PDB file of C-alpha atoms in Angstrom:
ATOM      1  CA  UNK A   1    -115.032-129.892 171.513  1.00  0.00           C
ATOM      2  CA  UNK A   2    -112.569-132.137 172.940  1.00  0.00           C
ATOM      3  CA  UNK A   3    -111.234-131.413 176.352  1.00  0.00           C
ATOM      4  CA  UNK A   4    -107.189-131.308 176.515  1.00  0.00           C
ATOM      5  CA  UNK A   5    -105.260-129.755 179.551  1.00  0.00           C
ATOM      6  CA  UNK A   6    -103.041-127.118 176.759  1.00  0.00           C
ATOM      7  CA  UNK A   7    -106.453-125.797 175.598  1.00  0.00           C
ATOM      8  CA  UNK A   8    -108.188-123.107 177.410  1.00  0.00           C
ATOM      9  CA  UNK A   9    -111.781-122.433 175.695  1.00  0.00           C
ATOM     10  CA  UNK A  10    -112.720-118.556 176.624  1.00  0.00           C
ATOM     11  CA  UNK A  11    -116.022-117.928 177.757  1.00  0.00           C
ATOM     12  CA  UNK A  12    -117.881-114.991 179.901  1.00  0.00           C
ATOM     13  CA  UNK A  13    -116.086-115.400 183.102  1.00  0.00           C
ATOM     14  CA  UNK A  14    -113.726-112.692 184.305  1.00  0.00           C
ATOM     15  CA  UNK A  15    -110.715-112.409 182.444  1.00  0.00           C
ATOM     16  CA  UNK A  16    -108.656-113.500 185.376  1.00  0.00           C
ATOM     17  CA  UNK A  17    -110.040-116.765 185.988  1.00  0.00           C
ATOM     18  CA  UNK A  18    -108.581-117.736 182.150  1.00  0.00           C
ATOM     19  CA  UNK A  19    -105.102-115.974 183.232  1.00  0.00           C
ATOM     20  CA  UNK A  20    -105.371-118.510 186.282  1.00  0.00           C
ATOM     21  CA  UNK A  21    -106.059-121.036 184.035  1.00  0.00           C
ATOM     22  CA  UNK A  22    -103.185-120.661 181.879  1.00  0.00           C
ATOM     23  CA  UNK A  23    -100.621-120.288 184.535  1.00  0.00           C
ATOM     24  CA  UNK A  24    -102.107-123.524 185.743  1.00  0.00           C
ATOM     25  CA  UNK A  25    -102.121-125.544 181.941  1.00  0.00           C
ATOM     26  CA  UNK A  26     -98.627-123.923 181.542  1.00  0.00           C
ATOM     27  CA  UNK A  27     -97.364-125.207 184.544  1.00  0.00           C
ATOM     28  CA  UNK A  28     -98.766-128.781 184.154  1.00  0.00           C
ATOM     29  CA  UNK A  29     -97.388-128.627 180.184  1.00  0.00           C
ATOM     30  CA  UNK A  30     -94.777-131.037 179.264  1.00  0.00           C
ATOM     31  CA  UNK A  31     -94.082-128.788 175.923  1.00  0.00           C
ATOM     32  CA  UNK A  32     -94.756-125.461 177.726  1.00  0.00           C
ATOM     33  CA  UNK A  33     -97.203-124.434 174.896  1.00  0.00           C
ATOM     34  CA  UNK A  34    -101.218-123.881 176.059  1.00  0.00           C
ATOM     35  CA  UNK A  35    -103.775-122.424 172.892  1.00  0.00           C
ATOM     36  CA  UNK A  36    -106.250-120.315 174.330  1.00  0.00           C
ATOM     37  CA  UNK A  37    -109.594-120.347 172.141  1.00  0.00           C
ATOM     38  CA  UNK A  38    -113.007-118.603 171.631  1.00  0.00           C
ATOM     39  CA  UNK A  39    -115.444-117.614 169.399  1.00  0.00           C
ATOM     40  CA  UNK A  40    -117.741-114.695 168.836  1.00  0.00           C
ATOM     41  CA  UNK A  41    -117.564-111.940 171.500  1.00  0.00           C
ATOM     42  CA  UNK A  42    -115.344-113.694 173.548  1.00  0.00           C
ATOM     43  CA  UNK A  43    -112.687-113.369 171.295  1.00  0.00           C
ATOM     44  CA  UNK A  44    -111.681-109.561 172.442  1.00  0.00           C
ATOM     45  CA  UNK A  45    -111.349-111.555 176.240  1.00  0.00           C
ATOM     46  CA  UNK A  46    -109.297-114.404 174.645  1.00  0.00           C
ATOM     47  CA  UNK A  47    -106.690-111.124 173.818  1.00  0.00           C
ATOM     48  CA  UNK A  48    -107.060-110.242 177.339  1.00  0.00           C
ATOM     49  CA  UNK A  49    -106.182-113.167 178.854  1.00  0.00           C
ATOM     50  CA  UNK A  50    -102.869-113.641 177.019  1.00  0.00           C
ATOM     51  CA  UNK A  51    -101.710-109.672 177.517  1.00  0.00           C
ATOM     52  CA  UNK A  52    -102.654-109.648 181.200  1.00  0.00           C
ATOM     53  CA  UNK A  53    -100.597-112.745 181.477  1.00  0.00           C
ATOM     54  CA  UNK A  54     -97.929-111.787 179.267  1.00  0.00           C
ATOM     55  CA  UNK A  55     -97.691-108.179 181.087  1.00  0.00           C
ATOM     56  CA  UNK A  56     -98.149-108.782 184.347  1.00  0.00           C
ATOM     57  CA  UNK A  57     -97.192-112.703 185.371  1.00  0.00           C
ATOM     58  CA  UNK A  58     -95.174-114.269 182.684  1.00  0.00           C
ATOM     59  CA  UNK A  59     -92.885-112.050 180.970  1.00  0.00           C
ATOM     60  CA  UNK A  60     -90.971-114.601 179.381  1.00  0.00           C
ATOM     61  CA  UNK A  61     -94.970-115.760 177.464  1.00  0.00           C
ATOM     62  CA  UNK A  62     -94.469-115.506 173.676  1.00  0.00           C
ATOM     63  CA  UNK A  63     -97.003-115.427 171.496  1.00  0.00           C
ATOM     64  CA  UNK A  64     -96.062-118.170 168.859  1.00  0.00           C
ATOM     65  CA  UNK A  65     -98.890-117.834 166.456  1.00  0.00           C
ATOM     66  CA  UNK A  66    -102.938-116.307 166.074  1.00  0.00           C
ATOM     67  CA  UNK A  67    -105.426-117.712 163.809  1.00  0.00           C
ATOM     68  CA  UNK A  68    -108.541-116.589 163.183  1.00  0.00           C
ATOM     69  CA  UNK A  69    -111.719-118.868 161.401  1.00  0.00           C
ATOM     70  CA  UNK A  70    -115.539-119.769 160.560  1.00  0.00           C
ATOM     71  CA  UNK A  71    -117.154-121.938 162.935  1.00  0.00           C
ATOM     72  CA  UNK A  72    -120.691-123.430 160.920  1.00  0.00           C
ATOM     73  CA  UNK A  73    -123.226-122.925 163.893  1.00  0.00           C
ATOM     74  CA  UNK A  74    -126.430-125.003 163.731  1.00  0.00           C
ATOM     75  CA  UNK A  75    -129.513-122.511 164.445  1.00  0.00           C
ATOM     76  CA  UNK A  76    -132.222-124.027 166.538  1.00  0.00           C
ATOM     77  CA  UNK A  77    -134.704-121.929 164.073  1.00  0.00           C
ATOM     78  CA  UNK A  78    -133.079-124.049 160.837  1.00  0.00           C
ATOM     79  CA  UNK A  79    -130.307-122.862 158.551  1.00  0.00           C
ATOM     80  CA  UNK A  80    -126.544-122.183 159.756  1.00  0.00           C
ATOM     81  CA  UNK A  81    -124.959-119.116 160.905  1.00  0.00           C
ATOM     82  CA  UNK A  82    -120.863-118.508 160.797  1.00  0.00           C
ATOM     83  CA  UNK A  83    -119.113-117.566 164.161  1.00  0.00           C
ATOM     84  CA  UNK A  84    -115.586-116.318 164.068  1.00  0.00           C
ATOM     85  CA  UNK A  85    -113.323-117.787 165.992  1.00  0.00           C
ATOM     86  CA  UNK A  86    -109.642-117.043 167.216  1.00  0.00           C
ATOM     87  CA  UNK A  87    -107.180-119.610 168.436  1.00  0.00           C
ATOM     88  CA  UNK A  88    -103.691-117.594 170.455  1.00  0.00           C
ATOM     89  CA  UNK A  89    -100.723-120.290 171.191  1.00  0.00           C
ATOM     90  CA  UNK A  90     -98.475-119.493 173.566  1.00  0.00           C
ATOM     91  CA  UNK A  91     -95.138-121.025 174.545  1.00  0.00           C
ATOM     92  CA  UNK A  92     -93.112-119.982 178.237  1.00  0.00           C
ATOM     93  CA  UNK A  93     -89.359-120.175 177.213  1.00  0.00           C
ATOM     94  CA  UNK A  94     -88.351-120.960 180.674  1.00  0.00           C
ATOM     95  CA  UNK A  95     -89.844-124.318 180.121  1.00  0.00           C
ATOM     96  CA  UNK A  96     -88.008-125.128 177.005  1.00  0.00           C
ATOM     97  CA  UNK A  97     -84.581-124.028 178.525  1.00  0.00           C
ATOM     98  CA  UNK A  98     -85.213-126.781 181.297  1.00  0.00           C
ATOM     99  CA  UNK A  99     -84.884-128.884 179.186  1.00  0.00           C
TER     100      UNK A  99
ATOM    101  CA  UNK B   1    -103.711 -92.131 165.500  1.00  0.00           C
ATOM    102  CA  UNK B   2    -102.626 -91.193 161.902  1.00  0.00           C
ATOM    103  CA  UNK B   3    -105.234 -92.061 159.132  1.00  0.00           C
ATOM    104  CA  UNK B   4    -103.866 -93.875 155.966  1.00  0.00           C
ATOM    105  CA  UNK B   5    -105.794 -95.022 153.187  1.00  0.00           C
ATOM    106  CA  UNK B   6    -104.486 -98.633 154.088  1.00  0.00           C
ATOM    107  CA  UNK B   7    -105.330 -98.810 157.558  1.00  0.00           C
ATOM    108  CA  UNK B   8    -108.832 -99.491 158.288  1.00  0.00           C
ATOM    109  CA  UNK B   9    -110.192 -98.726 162.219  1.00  0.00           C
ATOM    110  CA  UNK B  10    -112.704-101.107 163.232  1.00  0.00           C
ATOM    111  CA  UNK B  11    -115.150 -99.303 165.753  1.00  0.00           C
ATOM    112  CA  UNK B  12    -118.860-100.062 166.469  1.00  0.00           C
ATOM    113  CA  UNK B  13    -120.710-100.028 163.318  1.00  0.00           C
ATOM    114  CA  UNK B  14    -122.063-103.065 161.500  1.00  0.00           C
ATOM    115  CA  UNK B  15    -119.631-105.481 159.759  1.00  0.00           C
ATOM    116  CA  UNK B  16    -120.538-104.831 156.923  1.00  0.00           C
ATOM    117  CA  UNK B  17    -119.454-100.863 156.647  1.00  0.00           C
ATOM    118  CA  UNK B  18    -116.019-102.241 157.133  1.00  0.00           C
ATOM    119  CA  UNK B  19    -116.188-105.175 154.997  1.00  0.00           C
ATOM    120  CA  UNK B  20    -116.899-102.635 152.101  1.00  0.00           C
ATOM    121  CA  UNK B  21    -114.318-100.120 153.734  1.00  0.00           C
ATOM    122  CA  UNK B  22    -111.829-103.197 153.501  1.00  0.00           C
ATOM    123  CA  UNK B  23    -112.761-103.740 149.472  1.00  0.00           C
ATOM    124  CA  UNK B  24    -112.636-100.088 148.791  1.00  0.00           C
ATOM    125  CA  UNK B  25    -109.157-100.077 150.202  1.00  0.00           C
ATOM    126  CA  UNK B  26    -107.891-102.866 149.131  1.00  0.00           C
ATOM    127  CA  UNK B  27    -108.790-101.214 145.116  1.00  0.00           C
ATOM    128  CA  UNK B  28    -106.652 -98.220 146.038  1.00  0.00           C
ATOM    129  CA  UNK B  29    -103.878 -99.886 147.442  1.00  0.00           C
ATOM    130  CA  UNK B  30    -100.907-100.280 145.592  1.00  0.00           C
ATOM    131  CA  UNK B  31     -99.317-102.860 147.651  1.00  0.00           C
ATOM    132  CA  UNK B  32    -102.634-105.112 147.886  1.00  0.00           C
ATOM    133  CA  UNK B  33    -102.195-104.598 151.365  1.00  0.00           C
ATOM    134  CA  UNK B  34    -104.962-103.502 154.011  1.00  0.00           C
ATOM    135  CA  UNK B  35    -104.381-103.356 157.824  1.00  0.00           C
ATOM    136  CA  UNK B  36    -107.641-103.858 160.133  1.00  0.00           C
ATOM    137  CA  UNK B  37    -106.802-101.986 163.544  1.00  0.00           C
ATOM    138  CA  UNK B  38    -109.170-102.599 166.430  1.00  0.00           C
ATOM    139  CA  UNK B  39    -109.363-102.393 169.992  1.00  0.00           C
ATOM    140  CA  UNK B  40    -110.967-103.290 173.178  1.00  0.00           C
ATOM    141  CA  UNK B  41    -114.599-104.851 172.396  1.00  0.00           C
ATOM    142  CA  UNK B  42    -114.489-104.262 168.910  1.00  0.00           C
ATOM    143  CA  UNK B  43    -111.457-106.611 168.305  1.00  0.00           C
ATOM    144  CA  UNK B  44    -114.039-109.457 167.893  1.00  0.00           C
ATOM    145  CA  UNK B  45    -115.752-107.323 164.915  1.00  0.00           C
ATOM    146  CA  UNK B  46    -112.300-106.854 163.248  1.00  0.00           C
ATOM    147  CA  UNK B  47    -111.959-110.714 163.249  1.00  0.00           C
ATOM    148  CA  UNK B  48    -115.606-110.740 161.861  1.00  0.00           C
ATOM    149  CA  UNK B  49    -114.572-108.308 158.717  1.00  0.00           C
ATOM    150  CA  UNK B  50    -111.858-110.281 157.660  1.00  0.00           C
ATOM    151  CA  UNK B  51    -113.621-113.930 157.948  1.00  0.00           C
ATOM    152  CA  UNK B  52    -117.095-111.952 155.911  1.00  0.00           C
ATOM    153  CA  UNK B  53    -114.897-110.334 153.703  1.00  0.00           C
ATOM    154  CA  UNK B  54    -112.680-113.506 152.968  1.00  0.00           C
ATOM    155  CA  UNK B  55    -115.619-116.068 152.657  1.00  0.00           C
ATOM    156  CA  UNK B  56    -118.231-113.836 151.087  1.00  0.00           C
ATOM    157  CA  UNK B  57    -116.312-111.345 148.948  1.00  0.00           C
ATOM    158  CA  UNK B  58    -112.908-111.709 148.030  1.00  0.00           C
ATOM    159  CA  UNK B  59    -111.774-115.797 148.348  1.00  0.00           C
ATOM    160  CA  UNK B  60    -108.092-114.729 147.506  1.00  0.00           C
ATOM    161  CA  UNK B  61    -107.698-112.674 150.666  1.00  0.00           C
ATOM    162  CA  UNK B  62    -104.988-114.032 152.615  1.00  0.00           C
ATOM    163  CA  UNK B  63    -104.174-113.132 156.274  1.00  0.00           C
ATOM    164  CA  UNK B  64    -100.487-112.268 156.093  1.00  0.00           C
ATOM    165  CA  UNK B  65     -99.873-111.457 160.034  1.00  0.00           C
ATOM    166  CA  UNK B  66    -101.985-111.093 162.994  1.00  0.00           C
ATOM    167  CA  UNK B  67    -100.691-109.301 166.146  1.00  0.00           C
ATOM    168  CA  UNK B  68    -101.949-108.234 169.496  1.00  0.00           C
ATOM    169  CA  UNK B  69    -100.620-105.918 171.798  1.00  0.00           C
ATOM    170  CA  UNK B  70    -101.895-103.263 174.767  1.00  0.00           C
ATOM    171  CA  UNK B  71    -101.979 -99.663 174.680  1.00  0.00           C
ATOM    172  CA  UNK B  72    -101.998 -97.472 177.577  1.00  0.00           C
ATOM    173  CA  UNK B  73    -105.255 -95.580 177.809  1.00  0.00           C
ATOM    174  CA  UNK B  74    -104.909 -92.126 180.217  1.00  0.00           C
ATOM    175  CA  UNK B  75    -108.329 -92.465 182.489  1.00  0.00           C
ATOM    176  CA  UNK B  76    -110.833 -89.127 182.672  1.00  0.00           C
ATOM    177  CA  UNK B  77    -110.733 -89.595 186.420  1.00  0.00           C
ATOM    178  CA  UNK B  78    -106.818 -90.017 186.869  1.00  0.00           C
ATOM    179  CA  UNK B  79    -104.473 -93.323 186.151  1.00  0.00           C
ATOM    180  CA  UNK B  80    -103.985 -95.126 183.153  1.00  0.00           C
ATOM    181  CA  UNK B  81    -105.774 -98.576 181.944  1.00  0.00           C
ATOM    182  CA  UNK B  82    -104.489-101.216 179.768  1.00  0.00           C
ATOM    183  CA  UNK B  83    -106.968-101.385 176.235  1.00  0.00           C
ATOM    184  CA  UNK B  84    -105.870-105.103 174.442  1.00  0.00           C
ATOM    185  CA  UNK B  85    -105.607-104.183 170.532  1.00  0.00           C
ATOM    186  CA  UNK B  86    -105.074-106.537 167.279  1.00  0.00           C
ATOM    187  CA  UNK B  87    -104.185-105.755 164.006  1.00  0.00           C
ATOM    188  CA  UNK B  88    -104.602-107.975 161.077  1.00  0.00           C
ATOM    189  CA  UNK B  89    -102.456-107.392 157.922  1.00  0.00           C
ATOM    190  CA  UNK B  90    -104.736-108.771 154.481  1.00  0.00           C
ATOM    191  CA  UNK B  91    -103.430-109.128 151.360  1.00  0.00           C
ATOM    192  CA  UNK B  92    -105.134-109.786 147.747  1.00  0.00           C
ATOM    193  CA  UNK B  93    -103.184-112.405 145.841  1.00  0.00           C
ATOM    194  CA  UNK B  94    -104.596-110.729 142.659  1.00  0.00           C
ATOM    195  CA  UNK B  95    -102.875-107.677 143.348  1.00  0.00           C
ATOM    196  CA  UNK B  96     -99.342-109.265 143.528  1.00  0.00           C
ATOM    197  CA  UNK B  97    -100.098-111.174 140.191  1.00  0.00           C
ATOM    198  CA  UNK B  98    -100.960-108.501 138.267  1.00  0.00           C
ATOM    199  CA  UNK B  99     -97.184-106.538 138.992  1.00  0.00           C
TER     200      UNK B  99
END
Protein backbone atom coordinates (compact mmCIF):
# COMPACT_ATOMS: atom_id res chain seq x y z
CA UNK A 1 0.00 0.00 0.00
CA UNK A 2 1.38 3.23 -0.92
CA UNK A 3 1.84 5.81 1.74
CA UNK A 4 0.14 9.37 0.85
CA UNK A 5 -0.46 12.13 3.56
CA UNK A 6 -4.75 12.27 2.43
CA UNK A 7 -4.89 8.52 3.25
CA UNK A 8 -5.41 7.33 6.69
CA UNK A 9 -5.22 3.29 6.75
CA UNK A 10 -7.41 2.15 10.02
CA UNK A 11 -5.99 -0.31 12.13
CA UNK A 12 -6.49 -1.51 16.00
CA UNK A 13 -5.44 1.59 17.70
CA UNK A 14 -7.98 3.67 19.60
CA UNK A 15 -10.33 5.37 17.56
CA UNK A 16 -8.98 8.71 18.58
CA UNK A 17 -5.57 8.42 17.46
CA UNK A 18 -7.22 8.12 13.58
CA UNK A 19 -9.54 11.29 14.53
CA UNK A 20 -6.04 12.95 15.39
CA UNK A 21 -4.83 11.81 12.37
CA UNK A 22 -7.33 13.24 10.20
CA UNK A 23 -7.46 16.61 11.74
CA UNK A 24 -3.75 16.50 11.12
CA UNK A 25 -3.95 15.14 7.04
CA UNK A 26 -6.86 17.67 6.78
CA UNK A 27 -5.00 20.39 7.95
CA UNK A 28 -1.81 19.69 5.89
CA UNK A 29 -4.36 19.03 2.61
CA UNK A 30 -4.00 21.34 -0.22
CA UNK A 31 -7.60 19.98 -1.59
CA UNK A 32 -9.07 19.58 1.94
CA UNK A 33 -10.16 15.96 1.06
CA UNK A 34 -8.36 12.90 3.35
CA UNK A 35 -9.90 8.95 2.50
CA UNK A 36 -9.83 7.05 5.51
CA UNK A 37 -9.42 3.16 4.72
CA UNK A 38 -9.58 -0.37 6.29
CA UNK A 39 -10.37 -3.70 5.84
CA UNK A 40 -11.94 -6.52 7.77
CA UNK A 41 -12.92 -5.68 11.38
CA UNK A 42 -11.53 -2.47 11.29
CA UNK A 43 -13.95 -1.26 9.07
CA UNK A 44 -16.80 -0.60 11.95
CA UNK A 45 -13.62 1.81 13.54
CA UNK A 46 -13.01 3.41 10.09
CA UNK A 47 -17.04 4.66 10.72
CA UNK A 48 -15.93 5.78 14.01
CA UNK A 49 -13.32 7.80 13.18
CA UNK A 50 -15.20 9.93 10.62
CA UNK A 51 -18.54 10.39 13.06
CA UNK A 52 -16.45 11.26 16.11
CA UNK A 53 -14.77 13.77 13.93
CA UNK A 54 -17.67 14.89 12.12
CA UNK A 55 -19.73 15.23 15.58
CA UNK A 56 -17.55 16.44 17.81
CA UNK A 57 -14.42 18.50 15.99
CA UNK A 58 -15.30 19.32 12.48
CA UNK A 59 -18.79 20.09 11.90
CA UNK A 60 -18.35 21.52 8.67
CA UNK A 61 -16.66 17.39 7.59
CA UNK A 62 -18.83 16.04 4.74
CA UNK A 63 -18.84 12.83 3.81
CA UNK A 64 -18.33 12.97 -0.07
CA UNK A 65 -18.53 9.35 -0.93
CA UNK A 66 -18.19 5.37 0.77
CA UNK A 67 -17.11 2.44 -1.12
CA UNK A 68 -16.97 -0.76 -0.09
CA UNK A 69 -14.69 -3.90 -1.95
CA UNK A 70 -12.77 -7.42 -2.11
CA UNK A 71 -9.30 -7.31 -1.18
CA UNK A 72 -7.59 -11.02 -2.65
CA UNK A 73 -5.53 -11.95 0.58
CA UNK A 74 -2.65 -14.40 0.07
CA UNK A 75 -2.96 -17.23 2.92
CA UNK A 76 0.34 -18.33 4.32
CA UNK A 77 -1.40 -22.02 4.37
CA UNK A 78 -1.94 -21.68 0.22
CA UNK A 79 -5.10 -20.55 -1.54
CA UNK A 80 -6.65 -16.87 -1.22
CA UNK A 81 -9.16 -15.56 1.05
CA UNK A 82 -11.41 -12.17 0.24
CA UNK A 83 -11.31 -9.30 2.88
CA UNK A 84 -13.81 -6.52 2.62
CA UNK A 85 -12.72 -3.39 2.59
CA UNK A 86 -14.27 0.22 2.98
CA UNK A 87 -12.74 3.41 1.72
CA UNK A 88 -14.83 6.97 3.52
CA UNK A 89 -13.64 10.41 1.67
CA UNK A 90 -14.10 13.29 3.35
CA UNK A 91 -13.85 16.93 2.28
CA UNK A 92 -13.79 20.18 5.16
CA UNK A 93 -15.69 23.00 3.27
CA UNK A 94 -13.89 25.61 5.15
CA UNK A 95 -10.91 24.72 3.13
CA UNK A 96 -12.50 25.04 -0.21
CA UNK A 97 -14.09 28.49 0.69
CA UNK A 98 -10.39 29.75 1.31
CA UNK A 99 -9.87 29.47 -1.63
CA UNK B 1 -36.96 -0.25 14.97
CA UNK B 2 -39.82 -1.14 12.52
CA UNK B 3 -39.34 -4.50 10.60
CA UNK B 4 -39.98 -4.41 6.76
CA UNK B 5 -39.57 -7.14 4.49
CA UNK B 6 -36.89 -4.89 2.66
CA UNK B 7 -34.78 -4.00 5.41
CA UNK B 8 -32.44 -6.57 6.49
CA UNK B 9 -30.63 -6.10 10.28
CA UNK B 10 -27.25 -7.35 10.30
CA UNK B 11 -26.45 -8.66 13.93
CA UNK B 12 -23.97 -11.41 15.01
CA UNK B 13 -24.69 -14.46 13.14
CA UNK B 14 -22.60 -15.88 10.31
CA UNK B 15 -22.55 -14.10 6.90
CA UNK B 16 -24.00 -16.32 5.39
CA UNK B 17 -27.67 -16.27 7.26
CA UNK B 18 -27.82 -12.80 5.89
CA UNK B 19 -26.46 -13.36 2.57
CA UNK B 20 -29.49 -15.79 2.08
CA UNK B 21 -31.77 -13.29 4.13
CA UNK B 22 -30.53 -10.65 1.45
CA UNK B 23 -31.59 -13.20 -1.67
CA UNK B 24 -34.80 -14.11 -0.04
CA UNK B 25 -35.62 -10.44 0.11
CA UNK B 26 -34.48 -9.30 -2.71
CA UNK B 27 -37.26 -12.24 -4.52
CA UNK B 28 -40.06 -10.54 -2.60
CA UNK B 29 -39.27 -7.17 -3.28
CA UNK B 30 -41.07 -5.36 -5.70
CA UNK B 31 -38.77 -2.54 -6.11
CA UNK B 32 -35.52 -4.87 -6.39
CA UNK B 33 -34.48 -3.00 -3.57
CA UNK B 34 -32.94 -4.40 -0.17
CA UNK B 35 -31.52 -2.17 2.64
CA UNK B 36 -28.68 -3.85 4.96
CA UNK B 37 -28.90 -1.92 8.43
CA UNK B 38 -26.08 -2.53 10.88
CA UNK B 39 -24.50 -1.10 13.75
CA UNK B 40 -21.64 -0.86 16.06
CA UNK B 41 -19.27 -4.07 15.50
CA UNK B 42 -21.40 -5.68 13.18
CA UNK B 43 -21.12 -2.88 10.52
CA UNK B 44 -18.01 -4.75 9.19
CA UNK B 45 -20.34 -8.02 8.67
CA UNK B 46 -22.94 -5.88 6.77
CA UNK B 47 -20.08 -4.84 4.38
CA UNK B 48 -19.17 -8.63 4.28
CA UNK B 49 -22.96 -9.64 3.08
CA UNK B 50 -23.06 -7.39 0.38
CA UNK B 51 -19.34 -8.08 -1.11
CA UNK B 52 -20.37 -12.41 -0.55
CA UNK B 53 -23.59 -11.83 -1.84
CA UNK B 54 -22.39 -9.63 -4.88
CA UNK B 55 -19.31 -11.83 -5.86
CA UNK B 56 -20.68 -15.25 -5.02
CA UNK B 57 -24.42 -15.04 -5.66
CA UNK B 58 -26.00 -12.44 -7.48
CA UNK B 59 -23.14 -10.52 -9.98
CA UNK B 60 -25.91 -7.92 -10.96
CA UNK B 61 -26.21 -6.53 -7.45
CA UNK B 62 -25.38 -3.02 -7.51
CA UNK B 63 -24.72 -0.81 -4.42
CA UNK B 64 -27.02 2.14 -5.03
CA UNK B 65 -26.07 4.32 -1.72
CA UNK B 66 -24.09 3.77 1.30
CA UNK B 67 -24.56 5.99 4.41
CA UNK B 68 -23.30 6.23 7.91
CA UNK B 69 -24.59 7.99 10.68
CA UNK B 70 -24.73 7.73 14.86
CA UNK B 71 -27.54 6.92 16.96
CA UNK B 72 -27.89 7.81 20.47
CA UNK B 73 -27.89 4.72 22.64
CA UNK B 74 -29.60 5.46 26.43
CA UNK B 75 -26.84 3.60 28.86
CA UNK B 76 -28.30 0.87 31.66
CA UNK B 77 -26.23 2.76 34.19
CA UNK B 78 -27.34 6.44 33.23
CA UNK B 79 -26.08 8.79 30.09
CA UNK B 80 -26.28 8.19 26.62
CA UNK B 81 -23.41 6.75 24.12
CA UNK B 82 -22.91 7.38 20.55
CA UNK B 83 -23.38 3.64 18.44
CA UNK B 84 -21.78 4.49 14.57
CA UNK B 85 -24.43 2.75 12.09
CA UNK B 86 -24.34 2.18 8.08
CA UNK B 87 -26.85 1.29 5.84
CA UNK B 88 -26.31 0.02 2.41
CA UNK B 89 -29.14 0.32 -0.21
CA UNK B 90 -28.71 -2.96 -3.02
CA UNK B 91 -30.44 -3.19 -5.95
CA UNK B 92 -30.89 -6.20 -8.62
CA UNK B 93 -30.56 -4.88 -12.15
CA UNK B 94 -32.76 -7.88 -13.18
CA UNK B 95 -35.53 -6.67 -11.29
CA UNK B 96 -35.70 -3.21 -13.05
CA UNK B 97 -35.45 -5.03 -16.51
CA UNK B 98 -38.07 -7.17 -16.14
CA UNK B 99 -40.84 -3.95 -15.43
Amino acid sequence: MSRSPNVIYIGNKPPMNYVMALMQGLSMSESGEVVLKARGRAISRAVDVAEIARRRFMTDLQISKISIGTEELEMEEGGKKGVSTIEIVLTTSSKKAEK
